[in-house]
């Protein structure tokens, strides 16, 4: 059973702080890693994707991948109340057109 | 960015009704489309993978005769929930991808069966 594990939260941070979201996966063959944001009642929205070990930055978001530890994280700098949502980690064994396995998501609350 | 349109956004109907949901990629040709289902407070569960012009591949436990998928073109896939029952009530979401590009999701369809 290929699994993606996330702390369900809720993770609560004050506005302006760094939010750190973590994800581990069981399938060592995983090649592509994604972070999606899902607001309540809405569909997921792609935030970041990462394929190689190391860090990838896009604006306030940084994805970090460590394949040896089977660990991927998302850092959100200068957190805003509008960042409050559930963050879903997803992995796939191949390219992006392979099926995604999702974690259960971490609920993030950014307090004004 | 890639846009995926899903219609209708909400359906409320009686038990026994068949419901068709459309998923369109508006600004790109999707080689693969995916159908997911999400129950309250749970993550997305993949139901099936659909490639244009071929039969869909269903995940274990998903009844292909109940959830009919048609992927007639590179921009359109449909999911038909046949003879829907209250236990089929859920949030159905499609996604589309082109080659190795990340999947982009439609807005979802909230299905409520009375």
GROMACS .gro file of C-alpha atoms in nm:
model
  226
    1UNK     CA    1   0.000   0.000   0.000
    2UNK     CA    2   0.157   0.323  -0.117
    3UNK     CA    3   0.098   0.589   0.144
    4UNK     CA    4   0.142   0.959   0.185
    5UNK     CA    5   0.135   1.080   0.542
    6UNK     CA    6   0.064   1.430   0.666
    7UNK     CA    7  -0.008   1.571   1.008
    8UNK     CA    8  -0.376   1.658   0.993
    9UNK     CA    9  -0.332   1.961   1.216
   10UNK     CA   10  -0.474   2.206   1.264
   11UNK     CA   11  -0.152   2.402   1.239
   12UNK     CA   12  -0.201   2.750   1.373
   13UNK     CA   13   0.050   3.031   1.307
   14UNK     CA   14   0.031   3.408   1.357
   15UNK     CA   15   0.020   3.639   1.058
   16UNK     CA   16   0.368   3.709   0.924
   17UNK     CA   17   0.519   3.389   1.061
   18UNK     CA   18   0.662   3.097   0.868
   19UNK     CA   19   0.430   2.799   0.830
   20UNK     CA   20   0.601   2.462   0.786
   21UNK     CA   21   0.405   2.172   0.641
   22UNK     CA   22   0.550   1.824   0.627
   23UNK     CA   23   0.484   1.509   0.428
   24UNK     CA   24   0.636   1.163   0.415
   25UNK     CA   25   0.578   0.897   0.153
   26UNK     CA   26   0.632   0.524   0.147
   27UNK     CA   27   0.703   0.452  -0.220
   28UNK     CA   28   1.075   0.493  -0.290
   29UNK     CA   29   0.993   0.493  -0.660
   30UNK     CA   30   0.810   0.825  -0.632
   31UNK     CA   31   0.942   1.075  -0.882
   32UNK     CA   32   0.722   1.381  -0.870
   33UNK     CA   33   0.593   1.571  -0.570
   34UNK     CA   34   0.319   1.829  -0.550
   35UNK     CA   35   0.162   2.063  -0.300
   36UNK     CA   36  -0.199   2.164  -0.354
   37UNK     CA   37  -0.403   2.414  -0.154
   38UNK     CA   38  -0.770   2.343  -0.099
   39UNK     CA   39  -1.010   2.595   0.049
   40UNK     CA   40  -1.318   2.459   0.217
   41UNK     CA   41  -1.574   2.344  -0.039
   42UNK     CA   42  -1.340   2.410  -0.331
   43UNK     CA   43  -1.120   2.193  -0.552
   44UNK     CA   44  -0.741   2.173  -0.509
   45UNK     CA   45  -0.519   2.441  -0.655
   46UNK     CA   46  -0.158   2.366  -0.751
   47UNK     CA   47   0.092   2.559  -0.537
   48UNK     CA   48   0.427   2.397  -0.604
   49UNK     CA   49   0.582   2.095  -0.765
   50UNK     CA   50   0.932   1.954  -0.721
   51UNK     CA   51   1.115   1.672  -0.889
   52UNK     CA   52   1.474   1.694  -0.761
   53UNK     CA   53   1.633   1.686  -0.419
   54UNK     CA   54   1.682   2.025  -0.258
   55UNK     CA   55   1.483   2.343  -0.239
   56UNK     CA   56   1.259   2.512  -0.491
   57UNK     CA   57   1.134   2.863  -0.425
   58UNK     CA   58   0.840   3.046  -0.578
   59UNK     CA   59   0.749   3.375  -0.414
   60UNK     CA   60   0.658   3.312  -0.051
   61UNK     CA   61   0.657   2.936  -0.101
   62UNK     CA   62   0.951   2.697  -0.077
   63UNK     CA   63   0.925   2.325  -0.141
   64UNK     CA   64   1.195   2.100   0.000
   65UNK     CA   65   1.258   1.743  -0.110
   66UNK     CA   66   1.476   1.478   0.048
   67UNK     CA   67   1.435   1.151  -0.139
   68UNK     CA   68   1.673   0.962   0.091
   69UNK     CA   69   1.447   1.041   0.387
   70UNK     CA   70   1.131   1.018   0.173
   71UNK     CA   71   1.030   1.357   0.297
   72UNK     CA   72   0.888   1.664   0.130
   73UNK     CA   73   0.792   1.990   0.295
   74UNK     CA   74   0.635   2.324   0.214
   75UNK     CA   75   0.737   2.647   0.381
   76UNK     CA   76   0.515   2.951   0.360
   77UNK     CA   77   0.691   3.274   0.452
   78UNK     CA   78   0.509   3.585   0.574
   79UNK     CA   79   0.191   3.383   0.624
   80UNK     CA   80  -0.133   3.566   0.552
   81UNK     CA   81  -0.487   3.491   0.672
   82UNK     CA   82  -0.571   3.413   0.309
   83UNK     CA   83  -0.326   3.122   0.330
   84UNK     CA   84  -0.565   2.950   0.572
   85UNK     CA   85  -0.666   2.631   0.394
   86UNK     CA   86  -0.595   2.259   0.379
   87UNK     CA   87  -0.265   2.176   0.212
   88UNK     CA   88  -0.249   1.846   0.029
   89UNK     CA   89   0.074   1.666  -0.046
   90UNK     CA   90   0.064   1.440  -0.352
   91UNK     CA   91   0.317   1.208  -0.510
   92UNK     CA   92   0.335   1.009  -0.828
   93UNK     CA   93   0.563   0.727  -0.932
   94UNK     CA   94   0.626   0.871  -1.273
   95UNK     CA   95   0.568   1.193  -1.455
   96UNK     CA   96   0.289   1.435  -1.389
   97UNK     CA   97   0.048   1.244  -1.609
   98UNK     CA   98   0.064   0.950  -1.371
   99UNK     CA   99  -0.202   0.913  -1.106
  100UNK     CA  100  -0.149   1.108  -0.787
  101UNK     CA  101  -0.158   0.962  -0.440
  102UNK     CA  102  -0.275   1.225  -0.194
  103UNK     CA  103  -0.215   1.265   0.174
  104UNK     CA  104  -0.511   1.354   0.393
  105UNK     CA  105  -0.398   1.713   0.412
  106UNK     CA  106  -0.292   1.955   0.684
  107UNK     CA  107  -0.532   2.228   0.791
  108UNK     CA  108  -0.345   2.556   0.828
  109UNK     CA  109  -0.493   2.851   1.014
  110UNK     CA  110  -0.317   3.189   0.998
  111UNK     CA  111  -0.436   3.416   1.277
  112UNK     CA  112  -0.450   3.794   1.215
  113UNK     CA  113  -0.225   2.903  -1.658
  114UNK     CA  114  -0.408   2.586  -1.752
  115UNK     CA  115  -0.783   2.605  -1.710
  116UNK     CA  116  -1.008   2.307  -1.650
  117UNK     CA  117  -1.381   2.363  -1.652
  118UNK     CA  118  -1.621   2.126  -1.480
  119UNK     CA  119  -1.998   2.134  -1.513
  120UNK     CA  120  -2.236   2.131  -1.336
  121UNK     CA  121  -2.102   2.266  -1.008
  122UNK     CA  122  -2.387   2.126  -0.807
  123UNK     CA  123  -2.651   1.860  -0.862
  124UNK     CA  124  -2.937   1.762  -0.638
  125UNK     CA  125  -3.154   1.477  -0.762
  126UNK     CA  126  -3.364   1.183  -0.661
  127UNK     CA  127  -3.234   0.835  -0.598
  128UNK     CA  128  -3.221   0.627  -0.917
  129UNK     CA  129  -3.137   0.919  -1.142
  130UNK     CA  130  -2.831   0.911  -1.369
  131UNK     CA  131  -2.609   1.217  -1.356
  132UNK     CA  132  -2.355   1.327  -1.615
  133UNK     CA  133  -2.059   1.550  -1.523
  134UNK     CA  134  -1.845   1.718  -1.788
  135UNK     CA  135  -1.479   1.807  -1.763
  136UNK     CA  136  -1.317   2.028  -2.025
  137UNK     CA  137  -0.963   2.152  -2.067
  138UNK     CA  138  -1.013   2.501  -2.206
  139UNK     CA  139  -0.669   2.613  -2.315
  140UNK     CA  140  -0.476   2.294  -2.371
  141UNK     CA  141  -0.524   1.945  -2.507
  142UNK     CA  142  -0.527   1.700  -2.221
  143UNK     CA  143  -0.364   1.367  -2.293
  144UNK     CA  144  -0.491   1.230  -1.965
  145UNK     CA  145  -0.786   1.315  -1.745
  146UNK     CA  146  -0.850   1.188  -1.396
  147UNK     CA  147  -1.166   1.156  -1.191
  148UNK     CA  148  -1.153   1.185  -0.813
  149UNK     CA  149  -1.410   1.165  -0.536
  150UNK     CA  150  -1.382   1.338  -0.200
  151UNK     CA  151  -1.601   1.268   0.101
  152UNK     CA  152  -1.626   1.528   0.381
  153UNK     CA  153  -1.303   1.577   0.578
  154UNK     CA  154  -1.123   1.317   0.369
  155UNK     CA  155  -0.864   1.342   0.098
  156UNK     CA  156  -0.915   1.293  -0.273
  157UNK     CA  157  -0.950   0.934  -0.386
  158UNK     CA  158  -0.875   0.853  -0.748
  159UNK     CA  159  -1.162   0.676  -0.920
  160UNK     CA  160  -1.028   0.633  -1.272
  161UNK     CA  161  -0.772   0.748  -1.526
  162UNK     CA  162  -0.892   0.835  -1.873
  163UNK     CA  163  -0.691   0.866  -2.193
  164UNK     CA  164  -0.843   1.007  -2.508
  165UNK     CA  165  -0.984   0.742  -2.736
  166UNK     CA  166  -0.931   0.449  -2.503
  167UNK     CA  167  -1.114   0.284  -2.218
  168UNK     CA  168  -1.073   0.430  -1.873
  169UNK     CA  169  -0.865   0.250  -1.612
  170UNK     CA  170  -1.060   0.217  -1.289
  171UNK     CA  171  -0.914   0.195  -0.941
  172UNK     CA  172  -0.980  -0.108  -0.728
  173UNK     CA  173  -1.324  -0.099  -0.574
  174UNK     CA  174  -1.472   0.145  -0.826
  175UNK     CA  175  -1.756  -0.007  -1.026
  176UNK     CA  176  -1.704   0.068  -1.392
  177UNK     CA  177  -2.065  -0.011  -1.478
  178UNK     CA  178  -2.184   0.244  -1.226
  179UNK     CA  179  -1.936   0.518  -1.306
  180UNK     CA  180  -1.921   0.545  -1.683
  181UNK     CA  181  -1.634   0.747  -1.823
  182UNK     CA  182  -1.609   0.870  -2.179
  183UNK     CA  183  -1.306   1.058  -2.309
  184UNK     CA  184  -1.411   1.135  -2.663
  185UNK     CA  185  -1.166   1.414  -2.737
  186UNK     CA  186  -0.849   1.575  -2.607
  187UNK     CA  187  -1.055   1.846  -2.438
  188UNK     CA  188  -1.356   1.663  -2.298
  189UNK     CA  189  -1.416   1.378  -2.057
  190UNK     CA  190  -1.749   1.287  -1.899
  191UNK     CA  191  -1.839   1.090  -1.589
  192UNK     CA  192  -2.189   0.945  -1.565
  193UNK     CA  193  -2.307   0.821  -1.229
  194UNK     CA  194  -2.576   0.569  -1.323
  195UNK     CA  195  -2.875   0.501  -1.098
  196UNK     CA  196  -2.729   0.719  -0.825
  197UNK     CA  197  -2.809   0.644  -0.461
  198UNK     CA  198  -2.758   0.850  -0.145
  199UNK     CA  199  -2.423   0.680  -0.077
  200UNK     CA  200  -2.296   0.823  -0.407
  201UNK     CA  201  -2.337   1.174  -0.268
  202UNK     CA  202  -1.990   1.327  -0.273
  203UNK     CA  203  -1.766   1.593  -0.424
  204UNK     CA  204  -1.649   1.476  -0.767
  205UNK     CA  205  -1.343   1.646  -0.913
  206UNK     CA  206  -1.173   1.602  -1.247
  207UNK     CA  207  -0.819   1.693  -1.339
  208UNK     CA  208  -0.633   1.713  -1.667
  209UNK     CA  209  -0.271   1.700  -1.769
  210UNK     CA  210  -0.072   1.740  -2.088
  211UNK     CA  211   0.237   1.525  -2.113
  212UNK     CA  212   0.452   1.583  -1.808
  213UNK     CA  213   0.281   1.901  -1.696
  214UNK     CA  214   0.121   1.899  -1.348
  215UNK     CA  215  -0.243   1.808  -1.316
  216UNK     CA  216  -0.486   2.097  -1.298
  217UNK     CA  217  -0.820   2.048  -1.133
  218UNK     CA  218  -1.169   2.152  -1.228
  219UNK     CA  219  -1.389   2.333  -0.974
  220UNK     CA  220  -1.563   2.011  -0.875
  221UNK     CA  221  -1.924   1.892  -0.875
  222UNK     CA  222  -2.111   1.853  -0.550
  223UNK     CA  223  -2.357   1.570  -0.597
  224UNK     CA  224  -2.641   1.522  -0.351
  225UNK     CA  225  -2.876   1.228  -0.395
  226UNK     CA  226  -3.201   1.246  -0.201
   0.00000   0.00000   0.00000
